[in-house]
mmCIF file of C-alpha atoms in Angstrom:
data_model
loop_
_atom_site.group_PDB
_atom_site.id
_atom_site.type_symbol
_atom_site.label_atom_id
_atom_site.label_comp_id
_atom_site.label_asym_id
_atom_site.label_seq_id
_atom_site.Cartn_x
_atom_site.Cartn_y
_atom_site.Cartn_z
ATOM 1 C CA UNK A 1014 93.683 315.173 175.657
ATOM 2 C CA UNK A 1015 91.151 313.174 174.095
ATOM 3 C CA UNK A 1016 88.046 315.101 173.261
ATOM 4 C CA UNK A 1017 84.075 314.077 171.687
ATOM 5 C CA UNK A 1018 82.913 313.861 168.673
ATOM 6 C CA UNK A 1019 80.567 316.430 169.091
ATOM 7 C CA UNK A 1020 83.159 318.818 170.024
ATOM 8 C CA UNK A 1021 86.419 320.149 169.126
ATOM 9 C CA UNK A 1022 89.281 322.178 170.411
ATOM 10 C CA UNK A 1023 89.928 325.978 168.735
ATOM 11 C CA UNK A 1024 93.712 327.592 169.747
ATOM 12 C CA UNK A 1025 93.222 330.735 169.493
ATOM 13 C CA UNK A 1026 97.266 331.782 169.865
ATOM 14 C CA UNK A 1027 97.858 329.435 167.329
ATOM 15 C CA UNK A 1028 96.369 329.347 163.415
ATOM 16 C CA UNK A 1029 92.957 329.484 162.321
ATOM 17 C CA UNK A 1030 93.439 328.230 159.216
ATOM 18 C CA UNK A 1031 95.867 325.170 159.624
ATOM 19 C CA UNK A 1032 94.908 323.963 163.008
ATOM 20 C CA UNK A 1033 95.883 324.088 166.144
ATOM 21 C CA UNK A 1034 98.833 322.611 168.873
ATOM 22 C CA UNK A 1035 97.104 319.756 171.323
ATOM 23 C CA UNK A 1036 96.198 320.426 174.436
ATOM 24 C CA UNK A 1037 98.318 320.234 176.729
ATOM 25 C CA UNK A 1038 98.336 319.506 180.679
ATOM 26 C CA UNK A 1039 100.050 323.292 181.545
ATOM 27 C CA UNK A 1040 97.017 324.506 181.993
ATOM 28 C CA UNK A 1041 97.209 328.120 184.218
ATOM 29 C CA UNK A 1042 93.412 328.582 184.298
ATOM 30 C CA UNK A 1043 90.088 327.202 183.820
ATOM 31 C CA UNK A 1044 86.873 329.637 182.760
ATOM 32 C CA UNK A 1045 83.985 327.785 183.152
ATOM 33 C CA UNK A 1046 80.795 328.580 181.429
ATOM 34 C CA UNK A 1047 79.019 330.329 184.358
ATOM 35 C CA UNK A 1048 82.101 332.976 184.271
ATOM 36 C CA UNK A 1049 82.531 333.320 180.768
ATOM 37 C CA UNK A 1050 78.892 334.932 179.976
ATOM 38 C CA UNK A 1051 79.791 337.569 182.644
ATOM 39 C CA UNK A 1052 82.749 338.029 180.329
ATOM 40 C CA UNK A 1053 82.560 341.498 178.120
ATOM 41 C CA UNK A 1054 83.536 341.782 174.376
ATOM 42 C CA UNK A 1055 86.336 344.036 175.670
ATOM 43 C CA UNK A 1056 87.370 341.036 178.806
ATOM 44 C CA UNK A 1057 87.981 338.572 175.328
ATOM 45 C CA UNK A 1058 89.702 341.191 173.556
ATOM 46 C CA UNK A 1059 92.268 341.898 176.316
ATOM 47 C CA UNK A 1060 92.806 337.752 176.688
ATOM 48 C CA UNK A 1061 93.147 338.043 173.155
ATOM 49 C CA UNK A 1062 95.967 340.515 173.380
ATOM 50 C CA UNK A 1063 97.868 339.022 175.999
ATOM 51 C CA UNK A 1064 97.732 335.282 174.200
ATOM 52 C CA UNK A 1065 99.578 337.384 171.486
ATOM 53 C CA UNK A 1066 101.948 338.861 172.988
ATOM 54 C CA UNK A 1067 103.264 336.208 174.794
ATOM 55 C CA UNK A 1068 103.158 334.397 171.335
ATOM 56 C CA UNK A 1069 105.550 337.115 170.029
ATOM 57 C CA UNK A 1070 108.022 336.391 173.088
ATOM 58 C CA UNK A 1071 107.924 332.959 172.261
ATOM 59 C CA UNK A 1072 108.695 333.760 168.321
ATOM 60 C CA UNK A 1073 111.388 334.976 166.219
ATOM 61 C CA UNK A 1074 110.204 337.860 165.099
ATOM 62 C CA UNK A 1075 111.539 339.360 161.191
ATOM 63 C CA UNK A 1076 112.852 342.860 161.652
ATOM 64 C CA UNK A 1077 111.546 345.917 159.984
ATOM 65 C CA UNK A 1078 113.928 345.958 157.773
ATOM 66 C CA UNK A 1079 113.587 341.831 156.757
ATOM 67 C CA UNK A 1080 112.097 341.547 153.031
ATOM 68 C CA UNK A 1081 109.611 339.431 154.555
ATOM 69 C CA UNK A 1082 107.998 342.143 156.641
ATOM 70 C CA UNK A 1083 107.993 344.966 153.613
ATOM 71 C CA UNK A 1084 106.082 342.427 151.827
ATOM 72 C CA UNK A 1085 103.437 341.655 154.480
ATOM 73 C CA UNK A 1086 103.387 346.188 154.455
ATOM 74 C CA UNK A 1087 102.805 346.309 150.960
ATOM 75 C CA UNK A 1088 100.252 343.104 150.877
ATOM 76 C CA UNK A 1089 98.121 345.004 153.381
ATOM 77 C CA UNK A 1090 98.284 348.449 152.135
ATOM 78 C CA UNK A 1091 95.023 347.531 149.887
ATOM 79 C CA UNK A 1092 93.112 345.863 152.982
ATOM 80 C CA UNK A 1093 91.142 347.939 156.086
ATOM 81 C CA UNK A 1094 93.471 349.016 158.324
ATOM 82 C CA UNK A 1095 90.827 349.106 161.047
ATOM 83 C CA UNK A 1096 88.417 346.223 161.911
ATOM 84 C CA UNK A 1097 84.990 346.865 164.012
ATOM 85 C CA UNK A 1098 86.976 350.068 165.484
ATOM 86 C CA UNK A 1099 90.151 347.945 166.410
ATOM 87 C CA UNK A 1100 93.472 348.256 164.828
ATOM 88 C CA UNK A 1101 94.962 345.765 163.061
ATOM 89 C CA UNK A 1102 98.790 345.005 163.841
ATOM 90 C CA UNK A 1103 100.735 342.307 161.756
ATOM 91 C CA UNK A 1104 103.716 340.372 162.272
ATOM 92 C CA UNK A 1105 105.574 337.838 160.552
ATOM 93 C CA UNK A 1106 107.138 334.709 162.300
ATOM 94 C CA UNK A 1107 110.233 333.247 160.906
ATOM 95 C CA UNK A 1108 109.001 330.054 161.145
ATOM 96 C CA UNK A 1109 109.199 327.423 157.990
ATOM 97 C CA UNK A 1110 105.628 325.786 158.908
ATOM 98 C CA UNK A 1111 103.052 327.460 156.803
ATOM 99 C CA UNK A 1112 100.578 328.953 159.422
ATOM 100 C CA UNK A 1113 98.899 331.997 159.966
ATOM 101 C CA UNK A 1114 96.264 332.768 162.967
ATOM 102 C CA UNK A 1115 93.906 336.138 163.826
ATOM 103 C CA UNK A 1116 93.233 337.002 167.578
ATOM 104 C CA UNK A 1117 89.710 339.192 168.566
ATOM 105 C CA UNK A 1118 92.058 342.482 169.411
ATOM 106 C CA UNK A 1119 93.463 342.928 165.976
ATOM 107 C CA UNK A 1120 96.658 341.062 165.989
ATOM 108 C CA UNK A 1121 97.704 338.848 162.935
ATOM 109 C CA UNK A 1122 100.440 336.560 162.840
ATOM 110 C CA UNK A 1123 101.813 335.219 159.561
ATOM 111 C CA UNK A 1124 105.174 332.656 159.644
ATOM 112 C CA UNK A 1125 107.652 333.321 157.034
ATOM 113 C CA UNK A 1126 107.036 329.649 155.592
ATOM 114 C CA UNK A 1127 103.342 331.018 154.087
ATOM 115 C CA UNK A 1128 105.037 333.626 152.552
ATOM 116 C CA UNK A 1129 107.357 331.545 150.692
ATOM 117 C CA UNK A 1130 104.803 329.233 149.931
ATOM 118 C CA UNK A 1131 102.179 331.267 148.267
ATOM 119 C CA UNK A 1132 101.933 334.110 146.026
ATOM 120 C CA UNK A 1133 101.363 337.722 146.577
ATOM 121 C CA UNK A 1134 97.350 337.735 145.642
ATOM 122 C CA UNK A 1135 97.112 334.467 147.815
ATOM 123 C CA UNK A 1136 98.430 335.902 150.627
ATOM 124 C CA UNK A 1137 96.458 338.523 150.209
ATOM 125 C CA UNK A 1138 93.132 335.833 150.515
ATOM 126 C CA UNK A 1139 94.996 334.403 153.990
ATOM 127 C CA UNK A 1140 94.966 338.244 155.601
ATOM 128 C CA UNK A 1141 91.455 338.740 154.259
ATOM 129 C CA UNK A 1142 90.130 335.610 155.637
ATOM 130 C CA UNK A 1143 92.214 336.514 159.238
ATOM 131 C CA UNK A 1144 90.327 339.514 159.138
ATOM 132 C CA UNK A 1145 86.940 338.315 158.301
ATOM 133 C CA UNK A 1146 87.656 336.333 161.457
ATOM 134 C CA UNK A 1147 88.091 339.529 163.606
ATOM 135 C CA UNK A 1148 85.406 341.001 161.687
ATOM 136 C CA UNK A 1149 82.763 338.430 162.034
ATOM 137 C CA UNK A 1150 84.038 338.399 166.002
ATOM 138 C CA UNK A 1151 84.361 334.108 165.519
ATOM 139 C CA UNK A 1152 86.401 334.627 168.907
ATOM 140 C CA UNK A 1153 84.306 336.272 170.907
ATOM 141 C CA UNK A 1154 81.359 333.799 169.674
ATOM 142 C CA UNK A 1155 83.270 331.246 170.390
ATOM 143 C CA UNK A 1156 83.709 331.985 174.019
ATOM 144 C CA UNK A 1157 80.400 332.693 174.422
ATOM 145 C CA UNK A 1158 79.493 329.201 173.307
ATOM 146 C CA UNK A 1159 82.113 327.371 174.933
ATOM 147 C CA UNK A 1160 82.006 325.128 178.236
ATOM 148 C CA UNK A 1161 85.002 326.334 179.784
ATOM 149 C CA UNK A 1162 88.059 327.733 178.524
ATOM 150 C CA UNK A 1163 91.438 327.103 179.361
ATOM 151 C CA UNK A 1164 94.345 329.426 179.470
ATOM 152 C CA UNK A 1165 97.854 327.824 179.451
ATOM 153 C CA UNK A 1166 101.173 329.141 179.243
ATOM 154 C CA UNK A 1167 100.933 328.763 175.405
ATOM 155 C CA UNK A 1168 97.562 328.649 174.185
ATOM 156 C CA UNK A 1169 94.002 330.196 174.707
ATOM 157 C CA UNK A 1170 91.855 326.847 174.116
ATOM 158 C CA UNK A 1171 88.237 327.022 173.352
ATOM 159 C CA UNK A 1172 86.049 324.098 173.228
ATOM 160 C CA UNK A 1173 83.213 324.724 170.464
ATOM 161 C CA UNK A 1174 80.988 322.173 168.657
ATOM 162 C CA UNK A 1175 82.721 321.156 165.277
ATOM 163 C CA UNK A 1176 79.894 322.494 162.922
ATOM 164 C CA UNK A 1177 79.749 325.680 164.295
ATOM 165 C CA UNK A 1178 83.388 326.093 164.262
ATOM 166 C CA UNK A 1179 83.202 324.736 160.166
ATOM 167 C CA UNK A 1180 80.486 327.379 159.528
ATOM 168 C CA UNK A 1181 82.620 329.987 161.046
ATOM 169 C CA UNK A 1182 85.469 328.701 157.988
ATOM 170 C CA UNK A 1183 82.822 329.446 155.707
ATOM 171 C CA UNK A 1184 81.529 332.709 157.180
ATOM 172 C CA UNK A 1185 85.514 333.836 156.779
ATOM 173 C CA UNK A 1186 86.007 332.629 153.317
ATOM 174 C CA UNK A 1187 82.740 334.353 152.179
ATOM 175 C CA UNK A 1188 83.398 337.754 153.947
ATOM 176 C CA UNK A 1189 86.744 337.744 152.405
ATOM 177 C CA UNK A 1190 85.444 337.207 148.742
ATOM 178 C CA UNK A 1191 83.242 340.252 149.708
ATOM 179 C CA UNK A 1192 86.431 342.056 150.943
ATOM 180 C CA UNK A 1193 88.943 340.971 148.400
ATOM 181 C CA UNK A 1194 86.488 342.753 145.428
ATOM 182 C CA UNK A 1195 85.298 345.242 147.460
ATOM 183 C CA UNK A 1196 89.502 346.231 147.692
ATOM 184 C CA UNK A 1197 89.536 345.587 143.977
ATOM 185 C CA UNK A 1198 91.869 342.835 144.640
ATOM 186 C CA UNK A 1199 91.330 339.423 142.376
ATOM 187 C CA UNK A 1200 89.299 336.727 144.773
ATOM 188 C CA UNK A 1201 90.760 333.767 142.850
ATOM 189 C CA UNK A 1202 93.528 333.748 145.093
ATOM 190 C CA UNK A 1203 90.937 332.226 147.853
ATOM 191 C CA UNK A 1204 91.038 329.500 145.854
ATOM 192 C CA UNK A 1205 94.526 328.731 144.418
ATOM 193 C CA UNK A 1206 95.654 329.430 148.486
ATOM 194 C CA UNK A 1207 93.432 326.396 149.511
ATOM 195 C CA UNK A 1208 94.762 324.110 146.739
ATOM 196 C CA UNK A 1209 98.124 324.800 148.203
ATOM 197 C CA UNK A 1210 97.526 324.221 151.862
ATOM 198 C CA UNK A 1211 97.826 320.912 154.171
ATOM 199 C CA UNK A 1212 94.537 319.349 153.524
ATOM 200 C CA UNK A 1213 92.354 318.603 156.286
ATOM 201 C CA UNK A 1214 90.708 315.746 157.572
ATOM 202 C CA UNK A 1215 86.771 315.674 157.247
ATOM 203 C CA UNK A 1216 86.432 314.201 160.576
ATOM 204 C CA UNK A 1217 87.348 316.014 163.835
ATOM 205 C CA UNK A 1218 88.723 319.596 162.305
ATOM 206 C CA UNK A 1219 87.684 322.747 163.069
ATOM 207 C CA UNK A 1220 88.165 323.640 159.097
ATOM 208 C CA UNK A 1221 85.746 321.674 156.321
ATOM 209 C CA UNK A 1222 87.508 320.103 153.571
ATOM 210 C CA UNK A 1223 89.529 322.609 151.341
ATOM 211 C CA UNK A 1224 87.435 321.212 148.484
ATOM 212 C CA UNK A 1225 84.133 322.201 150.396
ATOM 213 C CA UNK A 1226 85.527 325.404 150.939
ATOM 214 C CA UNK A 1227 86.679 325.478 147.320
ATOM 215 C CA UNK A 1228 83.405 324.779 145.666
ATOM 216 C CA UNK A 1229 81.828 327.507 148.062
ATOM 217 C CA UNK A 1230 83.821 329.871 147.130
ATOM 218 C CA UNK A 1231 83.429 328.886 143.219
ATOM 219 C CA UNK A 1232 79.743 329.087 143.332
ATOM 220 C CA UNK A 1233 79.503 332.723 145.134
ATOM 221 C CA UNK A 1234 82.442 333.689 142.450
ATOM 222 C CA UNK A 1235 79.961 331.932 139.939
ATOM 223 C CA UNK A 1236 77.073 334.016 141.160
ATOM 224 C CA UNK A 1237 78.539 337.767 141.013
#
């Protein structure tokens, strides 16, 4: 689907902070704008928890017992276990593509090919800045400001101008600084995460350049 300039497509099912899947014609339902503001915190919550869980049928999920999911246990032991009231529930993906995505009811994904990729007080940053998603409630916003949304069999897609949905990058990265201290956990990982990432395109991305985001975060570190 070919979409604006002005706007740009948010997956909510799939990550936050690499991008998202296109948009495909499987689409199951249409919200338009006049039904979404009758829509309540909890209604995006619950669509939130069902694009989730059919993500996790659709996944290969590591075990309890899988290396990869004691890590992600201890990583988070350090971090809020509860967000705005809502519980936070992680998984991790064996999947090699280095991706990790937030939805508004709590649940965080993380694929296996992050966690090889980046160190312990990186991934670390990544949770953080999933959570200041949740935290900030980017989802719910997003919904509220969005045109029409379309549920598929795969994806929750939200259609949000592209400098709101950059400012909400920002928003994340700063209320994770604020977190990652606050848990006495080193913040320079924000930093050496994004230098290790896919870098994104300046034009037509929900994320700002990961040397925007960089220099953000170096000037707020610079300022504490």
């Amino acid at each position: 689907m070919k979409h604006i300039n002005l706007f740009l497509i948010l997956c909510f099912s799939i990550s936050l902070l690499v991008g998202c899947q296109n948009f495909n014609n499987e689409v199951a339902l249409i919200i338009t704008s006049d039904k979404i503001k009758h829509l309540s915190e909890q209604d995006i919550e619950a669509i939130g928890a069902q694009a989730c869980a059919d993500s996790d049928k659709r996944s290969v999920i590591a075990n309890e017992s899988s290396w990869l999911t004691q890590k992600l246990e201890k990583l988070t032991q350090t971090l809020p276990k509860k967000i705005n009231d809502i519980e936070v529930n992680y998984k991790v993906y064996l999947n090699t593509d280095p991706n990790a995505w937030a939805t508004a009811n709590g649940c965080i994904r993380i694929n296996s090919g992050l966690i090889k990729l980046l160190n312990d007080n990186e991934l670390q940053a990544v949770l953080a800045h999933e959570q200041a998603h949740i935290a900030l409630k980017h989802a719910i916003k997003s919904f509220k400001l969005a045109p029409y949304v379309g549920i598929t069999n795969k994806e929750v897609v939200v259609l949000i101008k592209e400098e709101i949905a950059q400012q909400y990058e920002f928003e994340a990265d700063h209320y994770a600084l604020e977190l990652l201290m606050s848990s006495n956990i080193n913040p320079i990982g924000l930093v050496t995460m994004l230098k290790k990432m896919p870098i994104h395109s300046e034009t037509k991305t929900s994320h700002p350049s990961n040397t925007k985001r960089i220099d953000r975060i170096l000037d707020k570190l610079g300022n504490k």
